[in-house]
XYZ file of C-alpha atoms in Angstrom:
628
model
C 0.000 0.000 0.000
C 2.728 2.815 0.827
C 4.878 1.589 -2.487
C 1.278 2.775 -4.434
C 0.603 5.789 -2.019
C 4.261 6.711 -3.204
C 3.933 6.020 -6.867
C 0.794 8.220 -7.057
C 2.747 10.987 -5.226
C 5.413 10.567 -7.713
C 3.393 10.762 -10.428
C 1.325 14.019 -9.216
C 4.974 15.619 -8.391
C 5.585 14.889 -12.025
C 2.319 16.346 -13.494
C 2.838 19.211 -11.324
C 6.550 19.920 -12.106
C 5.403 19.775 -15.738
C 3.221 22.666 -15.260
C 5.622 24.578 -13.639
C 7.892 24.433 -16.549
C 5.118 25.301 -19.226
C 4.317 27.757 -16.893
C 8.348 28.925 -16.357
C 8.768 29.238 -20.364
C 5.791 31.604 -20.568
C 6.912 33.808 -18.344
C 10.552 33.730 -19.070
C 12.600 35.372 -21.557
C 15.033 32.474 -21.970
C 14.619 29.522 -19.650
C 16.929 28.660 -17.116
C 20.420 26.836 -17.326
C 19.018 24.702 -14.398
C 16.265 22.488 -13.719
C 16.898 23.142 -10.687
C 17.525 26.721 -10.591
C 15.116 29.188 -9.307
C 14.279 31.640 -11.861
C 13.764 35.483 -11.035
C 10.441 36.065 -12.234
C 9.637 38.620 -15.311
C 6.967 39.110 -17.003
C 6.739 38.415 -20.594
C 5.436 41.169 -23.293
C 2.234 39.961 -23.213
C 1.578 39.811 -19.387
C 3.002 43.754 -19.327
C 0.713 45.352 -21.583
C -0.741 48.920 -21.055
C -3.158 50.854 -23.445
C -1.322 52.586 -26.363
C -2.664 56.065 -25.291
C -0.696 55.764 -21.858
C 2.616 54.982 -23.677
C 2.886 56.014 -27.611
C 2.741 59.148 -29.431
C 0.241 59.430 -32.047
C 0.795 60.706 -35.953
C -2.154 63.205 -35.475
C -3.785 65.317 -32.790
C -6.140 63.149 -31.791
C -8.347 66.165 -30.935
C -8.767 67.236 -34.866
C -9.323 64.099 -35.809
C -12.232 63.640 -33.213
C -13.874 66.748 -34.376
C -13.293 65.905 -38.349
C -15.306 62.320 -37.438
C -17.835 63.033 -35.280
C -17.878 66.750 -37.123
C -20.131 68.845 -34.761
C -21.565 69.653 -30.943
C -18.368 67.848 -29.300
C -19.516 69.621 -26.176
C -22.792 68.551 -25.735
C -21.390 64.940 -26.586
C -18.851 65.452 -23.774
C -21.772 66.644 -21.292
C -23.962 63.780 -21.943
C -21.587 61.031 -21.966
C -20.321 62.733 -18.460
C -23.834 62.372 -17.029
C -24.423 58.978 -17.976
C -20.935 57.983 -16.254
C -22.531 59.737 -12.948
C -25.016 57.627 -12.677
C -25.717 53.772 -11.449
C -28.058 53.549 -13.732
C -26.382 53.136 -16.621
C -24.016 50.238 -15.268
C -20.574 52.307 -14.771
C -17.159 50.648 -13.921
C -13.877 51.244 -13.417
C -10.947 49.744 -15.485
C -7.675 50.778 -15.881
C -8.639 54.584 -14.458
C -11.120 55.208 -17.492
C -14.954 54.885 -16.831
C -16.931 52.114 -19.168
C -20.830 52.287 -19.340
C -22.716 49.371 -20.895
C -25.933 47.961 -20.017
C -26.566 44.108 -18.729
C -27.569 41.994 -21.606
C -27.888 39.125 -18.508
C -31.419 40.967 -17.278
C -34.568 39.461 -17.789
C -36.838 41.335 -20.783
C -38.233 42.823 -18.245
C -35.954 44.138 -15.997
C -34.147 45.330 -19.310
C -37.112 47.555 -20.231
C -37.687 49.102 -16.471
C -33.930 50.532 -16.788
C -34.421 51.590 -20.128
C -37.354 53.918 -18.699
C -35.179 54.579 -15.652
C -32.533 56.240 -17.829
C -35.194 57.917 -19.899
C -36.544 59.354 -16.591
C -32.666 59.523 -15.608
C -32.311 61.963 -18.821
C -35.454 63.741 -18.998
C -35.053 65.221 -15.603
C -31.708 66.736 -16.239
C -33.195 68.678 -19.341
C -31.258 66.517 -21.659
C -34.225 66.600 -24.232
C -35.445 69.966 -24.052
C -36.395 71.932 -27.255
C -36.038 68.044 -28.955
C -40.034 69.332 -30.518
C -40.380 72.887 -29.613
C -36.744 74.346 -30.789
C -36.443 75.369 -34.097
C -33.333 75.532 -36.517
C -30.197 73.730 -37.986
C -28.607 74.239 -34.326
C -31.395 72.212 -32.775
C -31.852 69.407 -34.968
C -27.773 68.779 -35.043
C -27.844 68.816 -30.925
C -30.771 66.431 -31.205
C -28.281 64.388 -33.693
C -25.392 64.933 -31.336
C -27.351 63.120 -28.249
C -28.875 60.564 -30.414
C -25.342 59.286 -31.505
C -24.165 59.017 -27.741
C -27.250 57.436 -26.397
C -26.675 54.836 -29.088
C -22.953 53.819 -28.103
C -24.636 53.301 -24.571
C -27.480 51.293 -25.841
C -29.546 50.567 -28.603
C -32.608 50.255 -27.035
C -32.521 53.703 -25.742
C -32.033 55.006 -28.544
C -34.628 52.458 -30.215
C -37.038 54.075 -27.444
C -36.522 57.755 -27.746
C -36.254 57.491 -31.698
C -39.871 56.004 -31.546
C -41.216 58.905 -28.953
C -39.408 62.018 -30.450
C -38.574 61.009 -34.045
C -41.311 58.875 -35.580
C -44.682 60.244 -33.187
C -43.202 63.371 -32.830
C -41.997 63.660 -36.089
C -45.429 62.817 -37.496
C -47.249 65.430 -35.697
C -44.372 67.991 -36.964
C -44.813 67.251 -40.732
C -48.563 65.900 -41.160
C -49.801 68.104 -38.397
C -50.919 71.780 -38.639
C -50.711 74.559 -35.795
C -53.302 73.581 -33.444
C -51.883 69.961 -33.719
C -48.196 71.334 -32.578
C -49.649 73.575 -30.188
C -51.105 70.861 -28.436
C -48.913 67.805 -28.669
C -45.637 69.235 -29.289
C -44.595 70.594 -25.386
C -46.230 68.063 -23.822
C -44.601 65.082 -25.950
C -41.267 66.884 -25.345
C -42.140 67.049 -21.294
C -43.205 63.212 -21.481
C -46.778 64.364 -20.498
C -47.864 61.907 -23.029
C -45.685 58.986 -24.496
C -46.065 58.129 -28.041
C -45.640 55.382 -30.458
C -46.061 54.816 -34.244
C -48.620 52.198 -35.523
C -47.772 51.734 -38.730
C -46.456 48.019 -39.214
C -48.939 45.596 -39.316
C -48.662 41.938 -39.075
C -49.586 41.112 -42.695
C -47.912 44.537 -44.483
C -44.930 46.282 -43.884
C -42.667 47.613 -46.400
C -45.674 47.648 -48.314
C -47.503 50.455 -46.516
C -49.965 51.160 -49.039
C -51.285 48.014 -49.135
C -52.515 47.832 -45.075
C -55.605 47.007 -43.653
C -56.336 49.224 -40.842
C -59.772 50.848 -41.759
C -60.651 53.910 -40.911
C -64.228 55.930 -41.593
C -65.712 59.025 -41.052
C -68.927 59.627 -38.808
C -70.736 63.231 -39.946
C -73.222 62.777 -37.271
C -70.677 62.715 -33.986
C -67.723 64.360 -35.725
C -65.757 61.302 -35.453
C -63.611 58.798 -37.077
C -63.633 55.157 -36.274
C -61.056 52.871 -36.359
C -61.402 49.680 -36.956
C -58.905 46.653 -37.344
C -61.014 43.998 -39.858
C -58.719 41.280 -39.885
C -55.884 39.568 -37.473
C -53.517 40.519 -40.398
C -54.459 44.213 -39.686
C -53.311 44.347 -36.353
C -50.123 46.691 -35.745
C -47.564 44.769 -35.410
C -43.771 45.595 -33.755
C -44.977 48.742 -32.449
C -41.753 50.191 -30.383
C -43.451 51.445 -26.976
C -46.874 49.926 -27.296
C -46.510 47.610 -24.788
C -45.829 49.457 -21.296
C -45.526 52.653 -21.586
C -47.565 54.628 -24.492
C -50.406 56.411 -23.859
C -50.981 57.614 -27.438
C -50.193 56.416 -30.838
C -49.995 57.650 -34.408
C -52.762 55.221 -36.487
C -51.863 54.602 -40.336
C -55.134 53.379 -41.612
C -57.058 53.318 -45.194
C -59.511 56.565 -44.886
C -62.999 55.298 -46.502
C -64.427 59.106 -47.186
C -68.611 58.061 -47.814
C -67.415 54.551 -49.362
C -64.816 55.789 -51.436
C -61.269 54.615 -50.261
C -58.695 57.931 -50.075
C -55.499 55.745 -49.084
C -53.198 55.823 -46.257
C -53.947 58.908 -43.471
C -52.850 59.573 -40.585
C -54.798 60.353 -36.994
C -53.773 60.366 -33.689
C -55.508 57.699 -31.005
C -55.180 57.449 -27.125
C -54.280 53.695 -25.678
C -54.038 54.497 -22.430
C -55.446 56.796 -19.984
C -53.192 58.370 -17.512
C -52.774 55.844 -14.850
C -51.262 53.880 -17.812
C -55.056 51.525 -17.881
C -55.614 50.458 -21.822
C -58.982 52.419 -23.152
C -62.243 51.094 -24.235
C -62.310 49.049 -27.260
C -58.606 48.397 -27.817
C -56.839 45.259 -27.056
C -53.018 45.410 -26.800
C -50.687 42.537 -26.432
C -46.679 41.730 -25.896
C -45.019 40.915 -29.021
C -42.458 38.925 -26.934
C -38.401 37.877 -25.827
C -36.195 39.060 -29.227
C -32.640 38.214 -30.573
C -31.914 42.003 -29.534
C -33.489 45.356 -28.696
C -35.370 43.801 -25.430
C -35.117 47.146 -23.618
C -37.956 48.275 -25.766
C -41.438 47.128 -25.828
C -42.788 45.877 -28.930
C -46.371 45.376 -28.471
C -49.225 44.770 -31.238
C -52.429 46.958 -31.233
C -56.108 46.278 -32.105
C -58.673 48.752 -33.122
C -62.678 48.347 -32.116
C -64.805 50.773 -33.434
C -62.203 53.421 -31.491
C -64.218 56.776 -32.210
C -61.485 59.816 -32.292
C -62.513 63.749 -32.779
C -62.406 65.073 -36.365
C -59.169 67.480 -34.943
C -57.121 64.302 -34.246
C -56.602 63.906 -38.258
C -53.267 64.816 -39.242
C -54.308 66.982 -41.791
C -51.303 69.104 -43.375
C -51.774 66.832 -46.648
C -55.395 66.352 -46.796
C -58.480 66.862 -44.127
C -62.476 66.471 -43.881
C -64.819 68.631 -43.563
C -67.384 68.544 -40.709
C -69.884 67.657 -43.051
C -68.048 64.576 -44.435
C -66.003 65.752 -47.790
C -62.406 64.832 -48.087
C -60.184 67.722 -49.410
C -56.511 67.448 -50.357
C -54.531 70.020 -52.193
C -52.471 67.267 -53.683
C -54.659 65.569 -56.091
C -52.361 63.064 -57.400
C -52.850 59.845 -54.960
C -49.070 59.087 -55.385
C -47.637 61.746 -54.315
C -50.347 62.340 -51.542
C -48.952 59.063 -50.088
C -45.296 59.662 -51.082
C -46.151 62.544 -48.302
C -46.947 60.107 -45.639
C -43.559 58.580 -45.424
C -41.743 61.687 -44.366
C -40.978 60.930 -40.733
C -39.397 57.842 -41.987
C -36.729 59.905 -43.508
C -35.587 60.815 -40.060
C -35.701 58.161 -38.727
C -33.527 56.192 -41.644
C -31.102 59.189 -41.612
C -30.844 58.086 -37.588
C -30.576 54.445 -38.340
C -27.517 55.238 -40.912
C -25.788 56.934 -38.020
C -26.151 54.689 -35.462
C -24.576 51.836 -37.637
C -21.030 54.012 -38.268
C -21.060 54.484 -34.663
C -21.358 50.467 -34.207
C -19.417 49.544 -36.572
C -16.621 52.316 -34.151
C -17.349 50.982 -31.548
C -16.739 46.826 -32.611
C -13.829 47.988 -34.070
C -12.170 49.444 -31.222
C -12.525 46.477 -29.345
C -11.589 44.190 -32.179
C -8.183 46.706 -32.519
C -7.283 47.077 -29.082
C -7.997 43.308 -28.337
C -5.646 42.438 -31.344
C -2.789 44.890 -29.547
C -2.862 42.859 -26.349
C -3.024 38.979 -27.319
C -0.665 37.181 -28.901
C -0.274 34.227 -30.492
C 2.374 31.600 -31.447
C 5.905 32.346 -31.581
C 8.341 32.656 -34.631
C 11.294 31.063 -32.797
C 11.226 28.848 -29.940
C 11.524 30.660 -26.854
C 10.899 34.121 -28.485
C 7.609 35.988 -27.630
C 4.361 35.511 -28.887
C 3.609 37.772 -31.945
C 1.059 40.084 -31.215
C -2.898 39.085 -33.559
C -2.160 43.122 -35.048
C 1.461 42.293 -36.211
C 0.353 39.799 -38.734
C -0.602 40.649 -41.884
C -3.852 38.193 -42.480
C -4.984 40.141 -38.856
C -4.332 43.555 -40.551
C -6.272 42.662 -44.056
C -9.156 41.036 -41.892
C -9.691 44.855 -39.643
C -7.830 47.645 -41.393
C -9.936 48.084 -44.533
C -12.751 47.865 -42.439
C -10.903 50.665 -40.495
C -10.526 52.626 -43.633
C -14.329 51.763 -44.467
C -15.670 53.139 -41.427
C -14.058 56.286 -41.427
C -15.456 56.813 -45.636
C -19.001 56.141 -43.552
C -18.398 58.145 -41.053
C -18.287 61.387 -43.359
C -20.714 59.969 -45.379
C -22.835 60.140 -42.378
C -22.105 63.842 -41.888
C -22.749 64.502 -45.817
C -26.210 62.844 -44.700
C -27.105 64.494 -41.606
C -26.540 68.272 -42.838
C -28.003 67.260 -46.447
C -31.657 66.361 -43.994
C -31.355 69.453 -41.665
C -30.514 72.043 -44.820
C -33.401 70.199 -46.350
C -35.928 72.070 -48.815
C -39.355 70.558 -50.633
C -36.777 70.965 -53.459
C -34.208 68.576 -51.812
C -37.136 65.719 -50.473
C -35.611 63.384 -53.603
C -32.060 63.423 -52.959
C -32.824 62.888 -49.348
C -34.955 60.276 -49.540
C -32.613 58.665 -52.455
C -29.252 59.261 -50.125
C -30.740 58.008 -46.978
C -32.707 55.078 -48.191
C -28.856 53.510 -50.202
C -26.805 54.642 -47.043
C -29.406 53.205 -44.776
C -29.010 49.703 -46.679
C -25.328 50.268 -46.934
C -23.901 51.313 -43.567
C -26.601 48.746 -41.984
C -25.510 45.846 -44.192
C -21.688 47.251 -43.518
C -22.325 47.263 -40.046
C -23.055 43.379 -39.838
C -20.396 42.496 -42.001
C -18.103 44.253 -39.616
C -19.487 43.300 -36.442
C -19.115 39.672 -37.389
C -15.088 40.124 -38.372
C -14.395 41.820 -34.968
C -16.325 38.787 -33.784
C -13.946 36.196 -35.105
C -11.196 38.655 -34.418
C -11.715 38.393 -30.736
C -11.900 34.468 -30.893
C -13.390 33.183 -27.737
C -13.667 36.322 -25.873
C -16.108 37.606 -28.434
C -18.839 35.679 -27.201
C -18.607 36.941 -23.901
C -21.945 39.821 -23.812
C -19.524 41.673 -21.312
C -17.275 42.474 -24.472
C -19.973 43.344 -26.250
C -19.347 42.600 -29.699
C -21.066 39.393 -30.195
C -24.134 40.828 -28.301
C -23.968 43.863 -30.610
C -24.819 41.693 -33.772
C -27.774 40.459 -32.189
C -28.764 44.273 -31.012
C -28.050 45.894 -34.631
C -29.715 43.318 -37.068
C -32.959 44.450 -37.000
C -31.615 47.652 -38.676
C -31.410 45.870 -41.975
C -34.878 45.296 -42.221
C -37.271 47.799 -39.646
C -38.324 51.411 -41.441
C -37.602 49.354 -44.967
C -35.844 46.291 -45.678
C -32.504 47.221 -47.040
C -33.222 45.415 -50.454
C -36.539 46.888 -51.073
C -34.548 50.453 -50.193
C -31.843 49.541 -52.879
C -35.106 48.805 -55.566
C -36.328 52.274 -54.767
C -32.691 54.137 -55.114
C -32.607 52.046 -58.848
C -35.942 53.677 -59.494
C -35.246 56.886 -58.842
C -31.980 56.611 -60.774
C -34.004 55.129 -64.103
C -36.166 58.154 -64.027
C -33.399 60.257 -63.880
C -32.171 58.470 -66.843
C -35.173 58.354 -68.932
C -35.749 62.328 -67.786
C -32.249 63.054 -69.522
C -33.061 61.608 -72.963
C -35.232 64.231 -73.688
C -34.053 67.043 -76.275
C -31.861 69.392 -74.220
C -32.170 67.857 -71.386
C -28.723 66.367 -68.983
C -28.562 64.922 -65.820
C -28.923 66.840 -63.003
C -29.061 65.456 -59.513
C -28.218 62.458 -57.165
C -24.855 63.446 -58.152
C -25.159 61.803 -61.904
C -23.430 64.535 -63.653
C -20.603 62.618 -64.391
C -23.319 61.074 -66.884
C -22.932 64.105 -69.025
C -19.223 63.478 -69.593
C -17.349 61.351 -71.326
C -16.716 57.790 -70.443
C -13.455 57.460 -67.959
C -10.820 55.871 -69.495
C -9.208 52.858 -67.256
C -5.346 52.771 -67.845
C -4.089 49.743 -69.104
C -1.457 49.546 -66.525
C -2.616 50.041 -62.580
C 0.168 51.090 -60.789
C 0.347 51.589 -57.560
C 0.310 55.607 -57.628
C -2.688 55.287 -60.338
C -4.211 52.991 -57.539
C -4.373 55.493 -54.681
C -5.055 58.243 -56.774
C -8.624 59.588 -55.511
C -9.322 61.055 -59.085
C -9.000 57.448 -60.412
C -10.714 55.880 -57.745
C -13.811 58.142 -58.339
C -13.344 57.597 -62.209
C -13.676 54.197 -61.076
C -16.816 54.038 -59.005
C -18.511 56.294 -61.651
C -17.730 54.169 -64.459
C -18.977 51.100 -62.059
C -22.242 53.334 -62.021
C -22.672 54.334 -65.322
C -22.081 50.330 -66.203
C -25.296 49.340 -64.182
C -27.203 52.011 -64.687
C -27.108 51.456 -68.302
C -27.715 47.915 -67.971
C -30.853 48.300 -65.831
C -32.206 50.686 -67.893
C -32.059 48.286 -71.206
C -32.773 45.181 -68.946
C -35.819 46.830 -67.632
C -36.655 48.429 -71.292
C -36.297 44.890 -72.869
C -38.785 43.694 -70.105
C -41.447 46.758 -71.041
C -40.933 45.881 -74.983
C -42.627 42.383 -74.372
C -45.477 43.765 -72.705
C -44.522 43.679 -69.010
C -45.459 46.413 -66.861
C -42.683 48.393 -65.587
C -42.823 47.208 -62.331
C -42.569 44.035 -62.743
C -39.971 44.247 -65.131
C -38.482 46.087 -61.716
C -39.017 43.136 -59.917
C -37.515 40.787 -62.537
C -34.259 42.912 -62.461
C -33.892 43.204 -59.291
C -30.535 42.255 -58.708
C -29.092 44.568 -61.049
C -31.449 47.104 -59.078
C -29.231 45.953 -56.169
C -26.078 46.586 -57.911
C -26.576 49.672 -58.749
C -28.247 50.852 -55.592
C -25.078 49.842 -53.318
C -22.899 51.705 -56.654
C -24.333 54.898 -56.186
C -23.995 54.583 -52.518
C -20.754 53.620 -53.025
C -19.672 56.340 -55.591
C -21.307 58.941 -53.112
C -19.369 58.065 -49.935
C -16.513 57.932 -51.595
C -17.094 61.792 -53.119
C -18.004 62.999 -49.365
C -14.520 60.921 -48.316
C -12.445 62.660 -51.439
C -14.108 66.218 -50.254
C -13.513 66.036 -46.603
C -10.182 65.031 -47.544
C -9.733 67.863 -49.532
C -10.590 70.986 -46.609
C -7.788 69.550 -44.461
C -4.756 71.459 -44.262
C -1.014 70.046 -45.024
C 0.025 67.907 -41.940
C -0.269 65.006 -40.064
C -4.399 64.732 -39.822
C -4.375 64.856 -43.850
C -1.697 62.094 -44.812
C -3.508 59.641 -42.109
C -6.590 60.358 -43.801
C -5.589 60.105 -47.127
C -3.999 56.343 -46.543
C -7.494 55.282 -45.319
C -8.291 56.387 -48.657
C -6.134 54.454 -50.321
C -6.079 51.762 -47.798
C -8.706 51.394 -48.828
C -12.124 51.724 -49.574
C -13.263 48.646 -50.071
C -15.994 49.821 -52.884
C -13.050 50.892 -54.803
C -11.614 47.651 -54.816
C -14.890 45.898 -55.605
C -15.306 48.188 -58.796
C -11.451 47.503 -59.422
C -11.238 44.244 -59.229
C -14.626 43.770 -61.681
C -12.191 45.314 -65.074
């Protein structure tokens, strides 16, 4: 028995001396003459790591190139972020002497939704949204902008939430409502007096808003509408704030005018009274535990016989008279419903934003995770090679790098094109932000997943918050438009343009297709390096990727019409050239904003950094390259 007891104490000795010396090569430089001398202890590289910014000068003031990205109201940014760091509420911690906010993915649905209203409370009483509705002017709306983009590195939901209150309801009763509407809804949505949501979405429609069921008529005899919902299909579906907390809602319903249908209108509906109890005659319901986004509540709405004043129409587009007769200024049913979708242009301009700011924020981590692990050495006994020193690690992040910062001023291009906007500009808004919606959405996945599988294993942790952020972000590909049917609408536009500039005298002018009216670039037949990074070449390459589509849709689609087809569903039938050339023109614009941000720099540091992102490069460019 003791000759076993000492065999099995031999062989633990053994196992354990063997993990002492694994243990003694990591942490030693060289390893020791001795197996039986005691080594000094010293860290290797990669136990003595400490953030770049403590230790290494940078190439650029770090302070210009913070203002050229995020490009306006750096203050207000700084204020907010340093009031959500004060507070518990938003989860701060400690590490490494900087302050980290992030919410806890590990709370129940529910308990995720009461601190999303905590730090809407949280907010609201520290004045962080006033003049959101009331204030007027460019200075306003980029503030608004400003907050927006820092409430979305916190959390998505938040911003998910107060997008839904102050963008879409609020929104709605800015552009489809008249004075007495703004007069009195506007203060009081802005001083959370009344919570709104959006019913548009319904369970069996919604990209295709003109084709829902909601019904709503008119009653001469009260002065009311009714709403009704006719079918389960008709119920609204997905509506952000429905379930908890709204006590009014925007209602997108057909308007039956004395039995003749008028389309989609818009009225405003209570759901709750002010104790938060649902009213008569409406049924709401949860929609329900998601991939993502549980810090809002989705709920679904249904309508029965809900009578609502005449007053509560939103009635800058069209409007009924107390006697019963509809009366619209804009006669042409298109473009009376084309009016309808206004507040979604916010609200995609928003979504844009939000993804460049993702797509920052996964790529920080991704970076800074790839400057402190290391892996495998290229001698034995020297240290691990840190993930950023080799090559395949660079190619995998640093375009995307050099892709985020094109989007980022892309974004800005965006943001001032929507508050500088005109009735003359409504196209090239709605053109810009529906193909940068689709692009910097679908960009923002593709990225999220490489920083993913950059971070191996500790990528699925939610505390590092990449992984989780895929889940978070993917409804943005499809909610206010799936990003395909937004690409078929940018190819629309762009064959009308087309068709519009074969008339006598006529050229292109708009959505930036000038470059139609000249003649065709010329690729050299030898791509050197300098011709490469040359932005002039890179642009003549996008726009000759552009023209190229465009010129096939237009005879693909014209082929289509010349065997009887209407046009659209020779549309449909081409839709993946439709595709194509919606994510060119996107392309061929970001770049342009990119080349002309580029271009108001001054000599210096700042400027060369930029322009090797440029050439670093934009990934578009390469796509259009490689395709000659």
């Amino acid at each position: 028995m003791a000759k076993k007891e000492k065999k099995t104490r031999n062989s633990a000795m053994d196992r354990a001396f063997q993990r002492t010396k694994v243990l003694t090569d990591h942490l030693l430089q060289s390893p020791p003459s001795s197996s039986f001398q005691t080594p000094s202890l010293s860290s290797n590289a990669c136990l003595n790591y400490s953030p770049p910014e403590l230790s290494e000068k940078y190439a650029f003031d770090i302070n210009d190139m913070r203002k050229l990205m995020d490009g306006h109201d750096l203050e207000e940014r700084d204020r907010l972020f340093g009031m959500i760091t004060q507070s518990k509420v938003f989860n701060p911690r400690v590490r490494g002497g900087k302050v980290f906010v992030s919410p806890d993915y590990n709370q129940s649905m529910e308990q995720q939704r009461e601190m999303t209203w905590k730090r809407i409370e949280y907010l609201f009483e520290r004045g962080v949204f006033q003049g959101w509705l009331t204030g007027e002017g460019e200075e306003v709306e980029m503030r608004r902008f400003a907050c927006f983009e820092v409430l979305g590195l916190f959390d998505h939901s938040i911003s998910i939430k107060l997008g839904v209150h102050f963008f879409l309801w609020g929104g709605a009763i800015q552009f489809f409502g008249t004075k007495h509407h703004h007069d009195k809804w506007l203060r009081d949505t802005e001083n959370y007096l009344i919570k709104g949501c959006f019913a548009m979405t319904e369970l069996g429609h919604g990209s295709n808003v003109r084709g829902i069921e909601t019904i709503t008529t008119y009653d001469s005899n009260t002065g009311e509408f009714v709403i009704n919902t006719p079918c389960e299909s008709a119920q609204k579906y997905w509506i952000g704030g429905a379930a908890n907390h709204a006590t009014h809602t925007i209602v997108f319903s057909q308007l039956n005018i004395n039995g003749t249908n008028q389309g989609v209108h818009a009225l405003i509906a209570q759901i709750r009274d002010a104790d938060g109890n649902v009213r008569p005659n409406i049924r709401i319901a949860d929609c329900g535990h998601k991939i993502g986004l549980n810090g809002v509540d989705n709920g679904r709405i249904w309508f029965d016989n809900v009578r609502v004043p005449r007053e509560n129409l939103l009635n800058s587009v069209a409007d009924v008279s107390p006697d019963g007769k509809y009366l619209s200024a804009i006669k042409d049913p298109d473009q009376r419903f084309a009016a309808f979708l206004a507040p979604l242009t916010a609200g995609r301009v928003n979504i844009a934003v939000n993804a460049v700011y993702q797509s920052k924020v996964g790529l920080a981590i991704a970076i800074r995770y790839a400057l402190t692990r290391r892996a495998f050495s290229l001698k034995p006994k020297e240290p691990e090679v840190l993930l950023l020193d080799y090559p395949s690690h660079q190619r995998r992040l640093l375009p995307l790098l050099a892709k985020t910062f094109a989007m980022s001023f892309g974004a800005n291009y965006l943001k001032m094109l929507y508050v500088k906007r005109t009735p003359q500009s409504n196209k090239i808004i709605h053109v810009v932000s529906s193909s940068f919606k689709a692009t910097f959405t679908w960009s923002n996945m593709q990225i999220l997943q490489e920083c993913r599988e950059a971070c191996g294993g500790q990528g699925l942790k939610t505390e590092n918050r990449v992984g989780h952020l895929k889940a978070e972000h993917d409804v943005q590909s499809t909610f206010e438009g799936d990003n395909n049917i937004l690409m078929l609408q940018v190819s629309k536009a762009l064959f009308a343009e087309y068709m519009a500039a074969q008339k006598p005298n006529k050229a292109f002018k708009g959505l930036g297709l000038e470059h139609m009216n000249k003649p065709c670039p010329v690729i050299p037949s030898q791509l050197t390096t300098t011709t490469l990074r040359c932005s002039q070449f890179q642009i003549d390459a996008l726009c000759l990727r552009e023209r190229d589509l465009l010129n096939r849709f237009v005879a693909e689609v014209s082929q289509c019409q010349a065997k009887g087809e209407s046009k659209e569903h020779a549309f449909i039938m081409s839709y993946q050239l439709a595709e194509d050339l919606g994510k060119a023109f996107s392309d061929r614009t970001i770049l342009q904003t990119f080349v002309e941000a580029e271009a108001t720099l001054a000599a210096g540091s700042l400027k060369v950094s930029i322009r090797e992102c440029i050439s670093n490069e934009h990934p578009a460019v390469a796509s259009a390259r490689y395709s000659f």
